[in-house]
């Protein structure tokens, strides 16, 4: 971003305003332009150009009074430039001038949904879905996406070009899926949002100050999906889950950047207002009577977030929720997390039996050995505990992680650890 | 184009019953009835293949497929549908689940 404050405000707040304006407007504009032009790749390019131009001009010239109009005008100019080089220029130009997209268009909801479902189409690779969604739906620039994923701009640009080519050449439709397929396809969309969140969540360690906050983008995306599909409880569940994680964001690391276990976190520093709101959100979602993995994970997170302390946590409730979660995602990692709740709610001996059953599936997973070590220690089996700890340490060292706490108590850091649920 | 990929070896080890040809015939029949089927067939195994390649502009025959692989194209169906989603829906109903179905758009001829 260029230096130079707009209208006397600081660079940081200009950036914040830009972020929210671009998110609000760019995706909407892309969505409308695709409908209008019938050309996904072109519409996406035009808006991207306009966004890049906005990020150059706005910090210098100040925010335009009507940012959408500014973006639209810029996109339109680029479209005209593009069509000048094409034969059908005049007839398309007439179309664009007569029927310019406007944000209050009645089709806005459908437009945006179409865009989201196309970007998250299962025929695209997962990496492509993430990059394309961030760019087309949120309006991130290629550079910002690269910053979020700690990769090169070239890599992201290639991913996006390839994805757009596949959309056009493979005939990926630009539409909201048939109601029969909506749940299945929505799960794909939510998975993309979840993965974006995961990137942001995991990135906090060793993050550089100018790294894009993908967790914030993920929350915004989740809110958008909830807004567009208010009757889909899983979307609300995911939004609640993200908010519950973020409510205790600041307490996950100490001043030196080391992981602080859930057990040891300063609960007075959690955002209790946000926790209450998010808990309400997931409760409302559950009333629809269509539970799913995100609603259940959010419920588990809410149980933790509402507990006054680790000891006063309602482990029985959490255990029941894990039983439900296992019906949706019967993975070894969920079983491991359930075993941790079992050790607190029932006892370490019972938990150890469960954990030992997971050996073949999880023997290469450091948290499996760390959990075993903890349980064995609580049972007074010190030598075995030490062995398990060593095993965990070896596996962790291979992953380049050095903080001892991460391994010593997975329940602490990982009842909330999105990467470990393996949803989807 | 739906390319039906299979392991010849595994497929040939199955009895006709196990291959469930009636289900496959039904599948093609239903597509034909819907008017989306443009053609399709099962192919003999890749061991029956003969490949023509050109060296210095001269055609050279080789005994065997153009690429040696465990899985080969065992058949194909050509369908005419609106978009990829429609093709995916059809591909998902292919009855021989030991196969893989690769969906490839056909290049349109103007």
Coordinates of C-alpha atoms in Angstrom, one line a residue:
Chain A
X1 CA 0.0 0.0 0.0
X2 CA 1.2 3.5 -0.8
X3 CA 1.9 6.0 1.8
X4 CA -0.3 9.1 2.1
X5 CA -3.3 9.3 4.3
X6 CA -6.7 10.0 2.9
X7 CA -8.8 12.8 4.5
X8 CA -6.5 13.0 7.5
X9 CA -7.0 9.4 8.6
X10 CA -4.1 7.0 9.3
X11 CA -2.9 4.4 6.8
X12 CA -4.1 1.7 9.1
X13 CA -7.7 2.9 9.1
X14 CA -7.6 3.6 5.4
X15 CA -6.6 0.0 4.9
X16 CA -9.3 -1.2 7.2
X17 CA -11.9 0.8 5.3
X18 CA -10.6 -0.4 2.0
X19 CA -10.7 -4.0 3.1
X20 CA -14.3 -3.7 4.1
X21 CA -15.4 -1.7 1.1
X22 CA -13.7 -4.0 -1.3
X23 CA -15.2 -7.1 0.3
X24 CA -18.6 -5.6 0.3
X25 CA -18.4 -4.3 -3.3
X26 CA -16.0 -6.3 -5.4
X27 CA -17.7 -9.7 -5.1
X28 CA -21.1 -8.2 -5.7
X29 CA -19.7 -6.4 -8.8
X30 CA -18.1 -9.6 -10.1
X31 CA -21.3 -11.5 -9.5
X32 CA -23.4 -8.9 -11.4
X33 CA -20.9 -8.6 -14.2
X34 CA -20.8 -12.4 -14.8
X35 CA -24.5 -12.4 -15.2
X36 CA -24.3 -9.5 -17.5
X37 CA -21.4 -10.5 -19.6
X38 CA -21.9 -14.3 -19.4
X39 CA -18.1 -14.6 -19.1
X40 CA -16.8 -15.6 -15.7
X41 CA -13.1 -15.2 -16.5
X42 CA -13.5 -11.8 -18.1
X43 CA -15.8 -10.4 -15.3
X44 CA -13.3 -11.6 -12.7
X45 CA -10.4 -10.0 -14.5
X46 CA -12.2 -6.7 -14.9
X47 CA -13.1 -6.4 -11.2
X48 CA -9.6 -7.5 -10.2
X49 CA -8.2 -4.7 -12.3
X50 CA -10.6 -2.3 -10.7
X51 CA -9.7 -3.4 -7.2
X52 CA -6.0 -3.1 -7.9
X53 CA -6.7 0.4 -9.2
X54 CA -8.7 1.3 -6.1
X55 CA -6.0 0.1 -3.8
X56 CA -3.6 2.4 -5.7
X57 CA -5.8 5.5 -5.9
X58 CA -8.0 5.5 -2.8
X59 CA -5.2 5.9 -0.2
X60 CA -3.9 8.8 -2.3
X61 CA -7.0 10.5 -3.5
X62 CA -9.3 9.6 -0.6
X63 CA -12.3 7.3 -0.6
X64 CA -14.7 8.1 -3.3
X65 CA -18.2 9.0 -2.1
X66 CA -19.7 6.0 -3.8
X67 CA -17.1 3.3 -3.9
X68 CA -19.3 0.9 -5.8
X69 CA -19.9 3.4 -8.6
X70 CA -16.1 4.0 -8.7
X71 CA -15.4 0.3 -9.0
X72 CA -18.1 -0.2 -11.6
X73 CA -16.9 2.8 -13.6
X74 CA -13.4 1.5 -13.6
X75 CA -14.5 -2.1 -14.4
X76 CA -16.6 -0.6 -17.2
X77 CA -13.7 1.3 -18.6
X78 CA -11.6 -1.8 -18.6
X79 CA -14.4 -3.7 -20.3
X80 CA -14.6 -1.1 -23.0
X81 CA -10.9 -1.3 -23.5
X82 CA -11.2 -5.0 -23.8
X83 CA -14.0 -5.0 -26.3
X84 CA -12.4 -2.3 -28.4
X85 CA -10.1 -5.1 -29.4
X86 CA -13.0 -7.3 -30.3
X87 CA -15.5 -7.3 -33.1
X88 CA -18.7 -7.5 -31.1
X89 CA -17.6 -4.4 -29.2
X90 CA -20.6 -2.2 -30.1
X91 CA -23.4 -4.6 -29.2
X92 CA -21.8 -5.6 -26.0
X93 CA -21.1 -2.0 -25.1
X94 CA -24.7 -1.2 -25.6
X95 CA -25.6 -3.9 -23.2
X96 CA -23.2 -2.6 -20.6
X97 CA -24.4 1.0 -20.9
X98 CA -28.0 0.2 -20.9
X99 CA -28.1 -2.3 -18.1
X100 CA -25.2 -1.6 -15.7
X101 CA -25.2 -3.6 -12.6
X102 CA -26.2 -1.9 -9.5
X103 CA -25.9 -3.1 -5.9
X104 CA -29.6 -2.8 -5.2
X105 CA -30.4 -5.2 -8.0
X106 CA -33.0 -7.6 -6.9
X107 CA -30.9 -10.5 -8.1
X108 CA -28.1 -9.6 -5.8
X109 CA -28.5 -12.6 -3.6
X110 CA -28.7 -15.0 -6.5
X111 CA -25.8 -13.4 -8.2
X112 CA -23.5 -13.7 -5.2
X113 CA -24.6 -17.3 -4.5
X114 CA -23.9 -18.2 -8.1
X115 CA -20.4 -16.7 -7.8
X116 CA -19.7 -18.5 -4.5
X117 CA -20.9 -21.9 -5.7
X118 CA -18.9 -21.6 -8.9
X119 CA -15.7 -20.7 -7.1
X120 CA -16.2 -23.6 -4.7
X121 CA -17.2 -26.1 -7.3
X122 CA -15.9 -29.6 -6.4
X123 CA -14.4 -30.1 -9.9
X124 CA -11.8 -27.5 -9.0
X125 CA -8.8 -28.4 -6.9
X126 CA -9.0 -27.4 -3.3
X127 CA -6.2 -24.8 -3.6
X128 CA -7.9 -23.4 -6.7
X129 CA -11.2 -23.1 -4.8
X130 CA -9.5 -21.2 -2.0
X131 CA -7.6 -18.8 -4.2
X132 CA -10.5 -18.1 -6.5
X133 CA -13.0 -17.6 -3.7
X134 CA -10.7 -15.1 -2.0
X135 CA -10.2 -13.2 -5.2
X136 CA -13.6 -13.3 -6.8
X137 CA -15.9 -13.3 -3.8
X138 CA -13.9 -11.1 -1.4
X139 CA -11.9 -9.1 -3.9
X140 CA -8.5 -9.9 -2.5
X141 CA -5.7 -9.1 -4.9
X142 CA -3.3 -11.9 -6.0
X143 CA -0.6 -10.3 -3.9
X144 CA -2.8 -10.4 -0.8
X145 CA -3.7 -14.0 -1.3
X146 CA -0.1 -14.9 -1.7
X147 CA 0.6 -13.1 1.6
X148 CA -2.1 -15.0 3.3
X149 CA -0.8 -18.4 2.2
X150 CA 2.9 -17.5 2.4
X151 CA 3.4 -18.3 -1.2
X152 CA 4.4 -16.5 -4.3
X153 CA 2.2 -14.2 -6.3
X154 CA 3.1 -16.3 -9.4
X155 CA 1.9 -19.5 -7.8
X156 CA -1.4 -17.9 -6.8
X157 CA -1.9 -16.3 -10.2
X158 CA -1.3 -19.6 -12.0
X159 CA -3.8 -21.3 -9.7
X160 CA -6.4 -18.7 -10.6
X161 CA -5.7 -18.7 -14.3
X162 CA -6.0 -22.5 -14.4
X163 CA -9.2 -22.5 -12.3
X164 CA -10.8 -20.0 -14.5
X165 CA -9.8 -21.9 -17.6
X166 CA -11.3 -25.0 -16.2
X167 CA -14.5 -23.3 -15.4
X168 CA -14.9 -22.1 -19.0
X169 CA -13.5 -25.2 -20.8
X170 CA -15.1 -27.9 -18.6
X171 CA -18.4 -26.2 -18.6
X172 CA -18.7 -25.7 -14.8
X173 CA -22.1 -24.0 -14.6
X174 CA -22.6 -20.6 -13.2
X175 CA -25.6 -21.2 -11.0
X176 CA -26.9 -22.1 -7.6
X177 CA -27.2 -25.9 -7.4
X178 CA -30.5 -27.7 -7.6
X179 CA -32.2 -28.0 -4.2
X180 CA -31.5 -31.7 -4.2
X181 CA -27.8 -31.0 -4.3
X182 CA -27.7 -27.8 -2.3
X183 CA -26.7 -29.4 1.0
X184 CA -23.9 -31.3 -0.6
X185 CA -22.6 -28.3 -2.5
X186 CA -23.0 -26.0 0.5
X187 CA -20.8 -28.4 2.5
X188 CA -18.1 -27.7 -0.2
X189 CA -18.5 -24.0 0.2
X190 CA -18.4 -24.2 4.0
X191 CA -15.3 -26.3 3.7
X192 CA -13.6 -23.6 1.7
X193 CA -14.5 -21.0 4.3
X194 CA -13.3 -23.4 7.0
X195 CA -10.0 -23.9 5.3
X196 CA -9.5 -20.2 4.9
X197 CA -10.1 -19.8 8.6
X198 CA -7.7 -22.6 9.3
X199 CA -5.0 -20.9 7.4
X200 CA -5.6 -17.8 9.4
X201 CA -5.8 -19.6 12.7
X202 CA -2.7 -21.7 12.3
X203 CA -0.7 -18.8 10.8
X204 CA -0.7 -16.8 14.0
X205 CA 2.5 -18.4 15.2
X206 CA 5.4 -16.5 13.7
X207 CA 3.1 -14.3 11.6
X208 CA 4.5 -11.2 10.1
X209 CA 2.7 -8.0 10.8
X210 CA 1.8 -7.5 7.1
X211 CA 0.4 -10.9 6.7
X212 CA -3.2 -10.9 5.5
X213 CA -5.6 -11.9 8.3
X214 CA -7.4 -14.7 6.6
X215 CA -9.3 -15.6 9.7
X216 CA -11.0 -12.2 9.4
X217 CA -11.7 -12.9 5.7
X218 CA -13.2 -16.3 6.7
X219 CA -15.5 -14.8 9.2
X220 CA -16.6 -12.3 6.7
X221 CA -17.3 -15.0 4.1
X222 CA -19.2 -17.1 6.7
X223 CA -21.3 -14.1 7.5
X224 CA -22.0 -13.6 3.8
X225 CA -23.1 -17.2 3.4
X226 CA -25.4 -17.0 6.4
X227 CA -26.8 -13.8 5.0
X228 CA -27.5 -15.3 1.6
X229 CA -28.7 -18.7 3.0
X230 CA -30.3 -17.8 6.3
X231 CA -32.1 -21.2 6.5
X232 CA -29.0 -23.3 6.4
X233 CA -28.1 -24.2 10.0
X234 CA -24.6 -25.5 9.0
X235 CA -23.6 -22.1 7.7
X236 CA -24.7 -20.5 11.0
X237 CA -22.8 -23.3 12.8
X238 CA -19.6 -22.5 11.0
X239 CA -20.0 -18.8 11.6
X240 CA -20.5 -19.5 15.3
X241 CA -17.5 -21.8 15.4
X242 CA -15.3 -19.1 13.9
X243 CA -16.5 -16.5 16.3
X244 CA -16.0 -18.7 19.3
X245 CA -12.4 -19.4 18.3
X246 CA -11.8 -15.7 17.6
X247 CA -13.3 -14.7 21.0
X248 CA -10.3 -16.3 22.7
X249 CA -7.9 -15.3 20.0
X250 CA -5.6 -13.2 22.1
X251 CA -5.1 -15.7 24.9
X252 CA -3.7 -18.5 22.8
X253 CA -0.1 -17.3 22.9
X254 CA 2.0 -15.7 25.6
X255 CA 4.2 -12.7 25.1
X256 CA 7.0 -14.8 23.7
X257 CA 4.7 -16.4 21.2
X258 CA 4.4 -19.7 22.9
X259 CA 1.2 -21.7 23.0
X260 CA -0.9 -21.3 26.1
X261 CA -3.1 -24.3 26.9
X262 CA -6.8 -23.9 27.1
X263 CA -6.5 -25.1 30.7
X264 CA -4.2 -22.2 31.5
X265 CA -5.7 -19.4 29.4
X266 CA -6.8 -16.2 31.1
X267 CA -10.5 -16.6 30.7
X268 CA -11.2 -13.0 31.9
X269 CA -9.6 -11.9 28.7
X270 CA -11.9 -13.8 26.4
X271 CA -14.5 -11.8 24.6
X272 CA -17.5 -12.9 26.6
X273 CA -20.0 -10.8 24.7
X274 CA -18.9 -12.4 21.5
X275 CA -19.1 -15.9 23.2
X276 CA -22.6 -15.2 24.3
X277 CA -23.7 -14.1 20.9
X278 CA -22.0 -17.0 19.1
X279 CA -23.5 -19.5 21.5
X280 CA -26.9 -18.0 20.9
X281 CA -26.3 -18.3 17.1
X282 CA -25.4 -22.0 17.3
X283 CA -28.3 -22.7 19.6
X284 CA -30.7 -21.1 17.1
X285 CA -29.2 -23.1 14.3
X286 CA -29.7 -26.3 16.2
X287 CA -33.4 -25.5 16.6
X288 CA -33.8 -26.2 12.9
X289 CA -33.4 -29.8 13.7
X290 CA -30.7 -30.4 11.0
X291 CA -27.5 -30.9 13.0
X292 CA -24.2 -31.1 11.2
X293 CA -20.5 -31.2 12.0
X294 CA -20.1 -27.4 12.2
X295 CA -23.0 -27.0 14.5
X296 CA -21.7 -29.7 16.8
X297 CA -18.1 -28.4 16.7
X298 CA -19.5 -25.0 17.6
X299 CA -21.5 -26.5 20.4
X300 CA -18.3 -28.1 21.8
X301 CA -16.4 -24.8 21.4
X302 CA -19.3 -23.0 23.2
X303 CA -19.2 -25.5 26.1
X304 CA -15.5 -24.7 26.6
X305 CA -15.9 -21.0 26.1
X306 CA -18.8 -20.7 28.6
X307 CA -17.0 -22.7 31.3
X308 CA -15.7 -20.7 34.2
X309 CA -12.6 -22.9 34.3
X310 CA -11.1 -26.0 32.9
X311 CA -12.2 -28.0 36.0
X312 CA -15.8 -26.6 35.8
X313 CA -16.2 -27.5 32.1
X314 CA -19.2 -29.6 31.4
X315 CA -17.3 -32.7 30.2
X316 CA -20.4 -34.9 30.1
X317 CA -22.0 -32.6 27.7
X318 CA -18.9 -32.4 25.6
X319 CA -18.6 -36.1 25.6
X320 CA -22.2 -36.4 24.3
X321 CA -21.4 -33.8 21.6
X322 CA -18.4 -35.8 20.5
X323 CA -20.6 -38.9 20.2
X324 CA -22.8 -36.9 17.8
X325 CA -19.8 -35.5 15.9
X326 CA -18.6 -39.0 15.4
X327 CA -21.7 -39.8 13.5
X328 CA -20.9 -37.1 11.0
X329 CA -17.1 -37.4 11.0
X330 CA -16.1 -40.8 12.2
X331 CA -12.3 -40.0 12.1
X332 CA -9.6 -41.2 14.4
X333 CA -8.7 -37.6 15.3
X334 CA -12.3 -36.9 16.5
X335 CA -12.1 -40.1 18.5
X336 CA -8.9 -38.9 20.0
X337 CA -10.5 -35.6 21.0
X338 CA -13.4 -37.5 22.4
X339 CA -11.0 -39.6 24.5
X340 CA -9.6 -36.4 26.0
X341 CA -13.1 -35.4 27.1
X342 CA -13.6 -38.9 28.4
X343 CA -10.5 -38.6 30.5
X344 CA -11.9 -35.5 32.1
X345 CA -15.5 -36.6 32.4
X346 CA -15.0 -40.2 33.3
X347 CA -11.4 -41.0 34.0
X348 CA -7.9 -41.6 32.4
X349 CA -8.2 -45.4 32.5
X350 CA -11.3 -45.4 30.3
X351 CA -9.8 -42.9 28.0
X352 CA -6.5 -44.8 27.6
X353 CA -8.5 -47.9 26.4
X354 CA -10.0 -45.7 23.7
X355 CA -6.8 -44.0 22.8
X356 CA -4.9 -47.4 22.5
X357 CA -7.5 -48.5 19.9
X358 CA -6.4 -45.6 17.7
X359 CA -2.8 -46.7 17.5
X360 CA -2.8 -48.1 14.0
X361 CA -4.6 -45.0 12.6
X362 CA -2.7 -42.3 14.5
X363 CA 0.8 -43.8 15.3
X364 CA 2.4 -41.1 13.1
X365 CA 0.5 -38.2 14.8
X366 CA 2.4 -36.4 17.6
X367 CA -0.8 -35.6 19.5
X368 CA -1.7 -39.2 19.7
X369 CA 1.5 -40.0 21.7
X370 CA 1.2 -36.8 23.7
X371 CA -2.3 -37.7 24.8
X372 CA -1.2 -41.2 25.7
X373 CA 1.7 -39.8 27.6
X374 CA -0.6 -37.5 29.6
X375 CA -3.0 -40.3 30.4
X376 CA -0.3 -42.8 31.4
X377 CA 1.2 -40.2 33.7
X378 CA -2.1 -39.6 35.4
X379 CA -2.3 -43.4 35.9
X380 CA 1.1 -43.4 37.5
X381 CA 2.7 -45.4 34.7
X382 CA 5.7 -43.1 34.4
X383 CA 8.1 -45.1 32.3
X384 CA 5.5 -45.7 29.6
X385 CA 4.5 -42.0 29.8
X386 CA 8.1 -40.9 29.2
X387 CA 8.3 -43.2 26.2
X388 CA 5.1 -41.8 24.8
X389 CA 6.4 -38.2 25.4
X390 CA 9.6 -39.0 23.6
X391 CA 7.7 -40.4 20.7
X392 CA 5.6 -37.3 20.5
X393 CA 8.7 -35.1 20.6
X394 CA 10.4 -36.9 17.8
X395 CA 7.3 -36.6 15.6
X396 CA 7.0 -32.9 16.5
X397 CA 10.6 -32.2 15.8
X398 CA 10.1 -33.5 12.3
X399 CA 7.3 -31.1 11.8
X400 CA 9.5 -28.2 12.9
X401 CA 7.4 -27.4 15.9
X402 CA 9.4 -26.7 19.1
X403 CA 6.9 -25.6 21.7
X404 CA 6.7 -28.2 24.4
X405 CA 3.2 -27.2 25.4
X406 CA 1.7 -28.1 22.1
X407 CA 2.5 -31.7 22.7
X408 CA 2.0 -32.0 26.4
X409 CA -1.7 -31.5 26.4
X410 CA -3.6 -31.7 23.2
X411 CA -6.9 -31.1 25.0
X412 CA -5.5 -27.7 26.1
X413 CA -4.6 -26.4 22.7
X414 CA -6.7 -28.6 20.6
X415 CA -10.2 -28.9 21.7
X416 CA -10.3 -25.7 19.7
X417 CA -7.9 -26.7 17.1
X418 CA -9.8 -26.6 13.8
X419 CA -7.2 -28.5 11.9
X420 CA -7.7 -31.6 13.9
X421 CA -11.3 -32.3 13.3
X422 CA -11.0 -33.4 9.8
X423 CA -14.4 -32.3 8.9
X424 CA -15.8 -32.8 5.4
Chain B
X1 CA -17.1 -37.7 -23.2
X2 CA -17.2 -40.1 -20.3
X3 CA -14.0 -42.2 -20.4
X4 CA -14.5 -45.4 -18.5
X5 CA -11.2 -46.4 -16.9
X6 CA -10.6 -49.8 -15.5
X7 CA -7.9 -52.3 -14.7
X8 CA -8.2 -54.8 -17.5
X9 CA -6.7 -57.5 -15.2
X10 CA -9.3 -57.0 -12.4
X11 CA -12.1 -56.6 -14.9
X12 CA -11.3 -59.8 -16.7
X13 CA -11.0 -61.7 -13.4
X14 CA -14.7 -61.0 -12.8
X15 CA -17.5 -63.2 -14.0
X16 CA -20.2 -61.8 -16.2
X17 CA -22.5 -61.8 -13.2
X18 CA -20.1 -59.8 -11.2
X19 CA -19.7 -57.3 -14.0
X20 CA -23.5 -56.9 -14.0
X21 CA -24.0 -56.3 -17.7
X22 CA -27.7 -55.9 -17.3
X23 CA -27.1 -52.8 -15.1
X24 CA -24.7 -51.4 -17.7
X25 CA -27.2 -52.0 -20.5
X26 CA -29.9 -50.3 -18.4
X27 CA -27.6 -47.4 -17.8
X28 CA -27.0 -46.8 -21.5
X29 CA -30.6 -47.5 -22.3
X30 CA -31.8 -44.9 -19.9
X31 CA -29.4 -42.3 -21.2
X32 CA -30.6 -43.1 -24.8
X33 CA -34.2 -42.8 -23.7
X34 CA -33.5 -39.4 -22.2
X35 CA -32.0 -38.4 -25.5
X36 CA -28.6 -37.4 -24.2
X37 CA -26.6 -40.5 -25.4
X38 CA -24.6 -39.8 -28.5
X39 CA -22.7 -43.1 -28.5
X40 CA -20.7 -45.4 -26.4
X41 CA -19.2 -48.9 -26.2
X42 CA -17.1 -51.2 -24.1
X43 CA -13.6 -51.7 -25.5
X44 CA -11.6 -54.9 -25.7
X45 CA -8.7 -55.0 -23.2
X46 CA -5.6 -52.9 -23.9
X47 CA -3.7 -56.0 -24.8
X48 CA -5.6 -56.1 -28.1
X49 CA -4.4 -52.6 -28.9
X50 CA -2.3 -51.6 -31.9
X51 CA -0.8 -48.2 -31.9
X52 CA 0.2 -46.1 -34.9
X53 CA 2.9 -43.5 -34.2
X54 CA 5.0 -41.4 -36.6
X55 CA 8.7 -41.3 -36.9
X56 CA 10.1 -38.8 -39.3
X57 CA 6.6 -38.6 -40.8
X58 CA 6.5 -42.3 -41.3
X59 CA 3.8 -44.3 -39.6
X60 CA 5.1 -47.1 -37.4
X61 CA 3.0 -49.8 -35.9
X62 CA 3.4 -51.0 -32.3
X63 CA 1.7 -53.9 -30.6
X64 CA 0.1 -52.5 -27.5
X65 CA -1.5 -49.3 -26.1
X66 CA 0.2 -45.9 -26.5
X67 CA 0.9 -45.8 -22.8
X68 CA 1.5 -48.8 -20.5
X69 CA -0.6 -48.4 -17.4
X70 CA -2.4 -50.5 -14.9
X71 CA -5.6 -48.6 -15.6
X72 CA -6.7 -48.1 -19.2
X73 CA -9.7 -46.9 -21.0
X74 CA -12.2 -49.8 -21.0
X75 CA -15.0 -48.0 -22.7
X76 CA -16.6 -44.7 -23.3
X77 CA -19.9 -42.9 -23.5
X78 CA -20.6 -39.7 -25.4
X79 CA -23.3 -37.6 -23.9
X80 CA -24.8 -34.3 -24.8
X81 CA -25.6 -32.3 -21.7
X82 CA -25.7 -28.6 -20.7
X83 CA -22.8 -28.4 -18.3
X84 CA -20.4 -30.2 -16.1
X85 CA -22.9 -30.7 -13.2
X86 CA -25.2 -32.6 -15.5
X87 CA -22.3 -34.8 -16.7
X88 CA -21.2 -35.4 -13.1
X89 CA -24.7 -36.5 -12.2
X90 CA -24.7 -39.1 -15.0
X91 CA -21.1 -40.2 -14.2
X92 CA -22.1 -40.8 -10.6
X93 CA -24.7 -43.3 -11.7
X94 CA -22.3 -45.5 -13.7
X95 CA -22.9 -49.0 -12.3
X96 CA -19.5 -50.6 -12.4
X97 CA -18.0 -49.0 -9.4
X98 CA -14.6 -50.6 -9.8
X99 CA -14.2 -48.2 -12.7
X100 CA -13.2 -44.6 -12.7
X101 CA -15.2 -42.2 -14.9
X102 CA -13.2 -39.4 -16.4
X103 CA -15.4 -36.5 -17.7
X104 CA -13.8 -34.6 -20.6
X105 CA -15.6 -32.0 -22.7
X106 CA -15.5 -32.5 -26.4
X107 CA -13.9 -29.6 -28.4
X108 CA -16.8 -28.0 -30.3
X109 CA -16.4 -27.8 -34.1
X110 CA -17.7 -24.5 -35.4

